[in-house]
Amino acid sequence: NKDCKYIICDIPPAIFISYTRLKNVFGTKKKIKILVDVKNSDEIEKSIIENDFLFIFPKQLSSIKNVHFDLVTAIDCIHEMDKNVIEYYFNEIDRLSKFFYFSVWDKTIVPLSGAIKSKMNRLYFEENDYPIPNNWKMIYKNNLIFPSNYISSTYKIKT
């Protein structure tokens, strides 16, 4: 869609692989810019207006001030994070987006983030271990067929 803009927020090396692949696919047909070194909020805002695809690091989400996304997706990644990192993302998504779709393992323990048996590191979707804000309304939830231990859900974010 010529009117869509995409902001890909990820960490190395995935962000650079994605950037390279999109550059190879779209070449000069789309304006693609990597902003991982940009700290200035105004420059990020200007780049959003002028480009079709942008690549940023997670810490740069808080620099986005005037844009509201129609949809944020997080596929097969949130269940690998500490709860405080998930909370950061959810707060930014709450601030920036109208809808949020994500898929996660139904049950997991986040390794190497403290005592393995600590409840703090447990992420069970059905037991409300994800810090989903109260103002989000679930509009879709499904147990995936493959992989069978995944749940996908979509939320409407009331702004």
Short mmCIF file of C-alpha atoms in Angstrom, two decimals:
data_model
loop_
_atom_site.label_atom_id
_atom_site.label_comp_id
_atom_site.label_asym_id
_atom_site.label_seq_id
_atom_site.Cartn_x
_atom_site.Cartn_y
_atom_site.Cartn_z
CA ASN A 1 0.00 0.00 0.00
CA LYS A 2 1.55 3.26 -1.09
CA ASP A 3 0.06 5.13 1.88
CA CYS A 4 1.39 2.79 4.58
CA LYS A 5 4.46 3.50 6.63
CA TYR A 6 6.29 0.89 8.63
CA ILE A 7 8.50 1.29 11.65
CA ILE A 8 10.49 -1.80 12.48
CA CYS A 9 11.72 -1.82 16.06
CA ASP A 10 14.18 -4.58 16.89
CA ILE A 11 17.62 -5.42 18.24
CA PRO A 12 20.80 -6.55 16.48
CA PRO A 13 21.36 -8.62 14.46
CA ALA A 14 17.68 -9.01 13.47
CA ILE A 15 17.19 -5.31 12.70
CA PHE A 16 20.09 -5.26 10.26
CA ILE A 17 18.98 -8.47 8.55
CA SER A 18 15.48 -7.07 8.11
CA TYR A 19 16.86 -3.76 6.81
CA THR A 20 19.07 -5.55 4.26
CA ARG A 21 16.23 -7.77 3.06
CA LEU A 22 13.79 -4.89 2.60
CA LYS A 23 16.41 -2.83 0.76
CA ASN A 24 17.00 -5.79 -1.58
CA VAL A 25 13.27 -6.30 -2.20
CA PHE A 26 12.19 -2.69 -2.65
CA GLY A 27 15.40 -1.09 -3.88
CA THR A 28 14.56 2.45 -4.94
CA LYS A 29 10.77 1.91 -5.00
CA LYS A 30 10.46 2.71 -1.29
CA LYS A 31 12.28 5.14 0.97
CA ILE A 32 14.01 3.08 3.63
CA LYS A 33 16.08 4.57 6.44
CA ILE A 34 17.87 3.16 9.46
CA LEU A 35 17.80 5.46 12.52
CA VAL A 36 19.57 3.45 15.21
CA ASP A 37 22.05 6.27 15.91
CA VAL A 38 19.48 9.08 16.01
CA LYS A 39 18.70 10.52 19.44
CA ASN A 40 16.84 13.64 18.39
CA SER A 41 13.06 13.32 18.60
CA ASP A 42 12.53 15.95 15.87
CA GLU A 43 14.77 14.04 13.46
CA ILE A 44 12.84 10.83 14.13
CA GLU A 45 9.53 12.63 13.53
CA LYS A 46 10.84 14.14 10.28
CA SER A 47 12.09 10.73 9.12
CA ILE A 48 8.68 9.19 9.79
CA ILE A 49 7.09 11.74 7.46
CA GLU A 50 9.71 11.41 4.72
CA ASN A 51 10.19 7.60 4.57
CA ASP A 52 8.20 4.43 3.96
CA PHE A 53 10.23 2.10 6.19
CA LEU A 54 12.17 3.10 9.29
CA PHE A 55 14.34 0.98 11.53
CA ILE A 56 14.78 1.92 15.18
CA PHE A 57 16.00 0.39 18.42
CA PRO A 58 13.52 -0.20 21.28
CA LYS A 59 14.88 2.67 23.38
CA GLN A 60 13.93 5.07 20.57
CA LEU A 61 10.20 4.35 20.91
CA SER A 62 10.00 6.93 23.69
CA SER A 63 11.34 9.55 21.23
CA ILE A 64 8.30 9.21 18.99
CA LYS A 65 5.92 11.96 20.00
CA ASN A 66 3.42 12.85 17.29
CA VAL A 67 2.70 9.59 15.52
CA HIS A 68 -0.03 7.12 16.31
CA PHE A 69 0.19 3.72 14.71
CA ASP A 70 -2.84 1.92 13.44
CA LEU A 71 -1.36 -1.42 14.43
CA VAL A 72 1.64 -2.74 16.32
CA THR A 73 2.55 -6.41 15.94
CA ALA A 74 4.84 -8.54 18.07
CA ILE A 75 5.14 -12.08 16.82
CA ASP A 76 7.06 -14.75 18.72
CA CYS A 77 9.16 -12.38 20.83
CA ILE A 78 7.45 -11.03 23.95
CA HIS A 79 7.57 -14.35 25.79
CA GLU A 80 11.38 -14.11 25.70
CA MET A 81 11.53 -10.87 27.73
CA ASP A 82 11.67 -9.93 31.39
CA LYS A 83 8.43 -8.49 32.72
CA ASN A 84 9.93 -5.02 33.14
CA VAL A 85 10.89 -5.00 29.44
CA ILE A 86 7.42 -6.20 28.46
CA GLU A 87 5.93 -3.43 30.58
CA TYR A 88 8.08 -0.84 28.76
CA TYR A 89 6.84 -2.07 25.39
CA PHE A 90 3.21 -2.24 26.52
CA ASN A 91 3.39 1.32 27.89
CA GLU A 92 4.82 2.60 24.61
CA ILE A 93 2.26 0.64 22.59
CA ASP A 94 -0.49 2.03 24.80
CA ARG A 95 0.76 5.54 24.09
CA LEU A 96 1.31 5.13 20.35
CA SER A 97 -1.09 2.61 18.83
CA LYS A 98 -4.78 1.98 18.18
CA PHE A 99 -4.46 -1.82 18.00
CA PHE A 100 -1.96 -4.42 19.16
CA TYR A 101 -1.58 -7.98 17.88
CA PHE A 102 0.82 -10.43 19.45
CA SER A 103 1.51 -14.14 19.62
CA VAL A 104 3.27 -15.79 22.54
CA TRP A 105 3.81 -19.15 24.15
CA ASP A 106 0.86 -19.98 26.37
CA LYS A 107 3.26 -20.88 29.21
CA THR A 108 6.95 -20.21 29.58
CA ILE A 109 9.66 -19.41 32.07
CA VAL A 110 12.08 -16.69 31.01
CA PRO A 111 15.57 -18.17 31.45
CA LEU A 112 18.55 -16.25 32.78
CA SER A 113 16.45 -13.48 34.28
CA GLY A 114 16.81 -14.34 37.95
CA ALA A 115 15.81 -17.37 39.94
CA ILE A 116 14.32 -19.82 37.44
CA LYS A 117 11.45 -20.80 39.74
CA SER A 118 10.59 -17.23 40.65
CA LYS A 119 7.06 -16.16 39.74
CA MET A 120 8.64 -12.95 38.46
CA ASN A 121 10.05 -14.88 35.50
CA ARG A 122 6.95 -16.94 34.76
CA LEU A 123 4.84 -15.89 31.75
CA TYR A 124 1.52 -17.72 31.59
CA PHE A 125 -0.92 -15.97 29.29
CA GLU A 126 -4.07 -17.47 30.81
CA GLU A 127 -2.96 -16.52 34.32
CA ASN A 128 -2.54 -12.83 33.47
CA ASP A 129 1.24 -12.74 33.78
CA TYR A 130 1.48 -10.27 30.90
CA PRO A 131 1.01 -6.66 32.09
CA ILE A 132 -1.88 -5.86 29.75
CA PRO A 133 -3.26 -2.41 30.64
CA ASN A 134 -6.83 -2.23 31.89
CA ASN A 135 -7.86 0.13 29.09
CA TRP A 136 -7.10 -2.49 26.38
CA LYS A 137 -10.07 -4.44 25.11
CA MET A 138 -9.39 -7.94 23.76
CA ILE A 139 -11.10 -8.28 20.39
CA TYR A 140 -9.52 -11.54 19.27
CA LYS A 141 -7.87 -14.54 20.91
CA ASN A 142 -7.01 -17.87 19.41
CA ASN A 143 -4.97 -20.93 20.30
CA LEU A 144 -2.75 -21.48 17.31
CA ILE A 145 -2.68 -24.83 15.56
CA PHE A 146 1.02 -24.56 14.87
CA PRO A 147 2.88 -24.25 17.04
CA SER A 148 0.25 -25.70 19.32
CA ASN A 149 1.56 -24.04 22.49
CA TYR A 150 1.00 -20.50 21.12
CA ILE A 151 -1.78 -18.01 21.71
CA SER A 152 -2.46 -15.05 19.49
CA SER A 153 -4.52 -12.07 20.55
CA THR A 154 -5.50 -8.63 19.37
CA TYR A 155 -6.41 -5.68 21.55
CA LYS A 156 -8.13 -2.42 20.82
CA ILE A 157 -6.38 0.28 22.75
CA LYS A 158 -8.69 2.93 24.10
CA THR A 159 -7.01 6.30 23.71
#
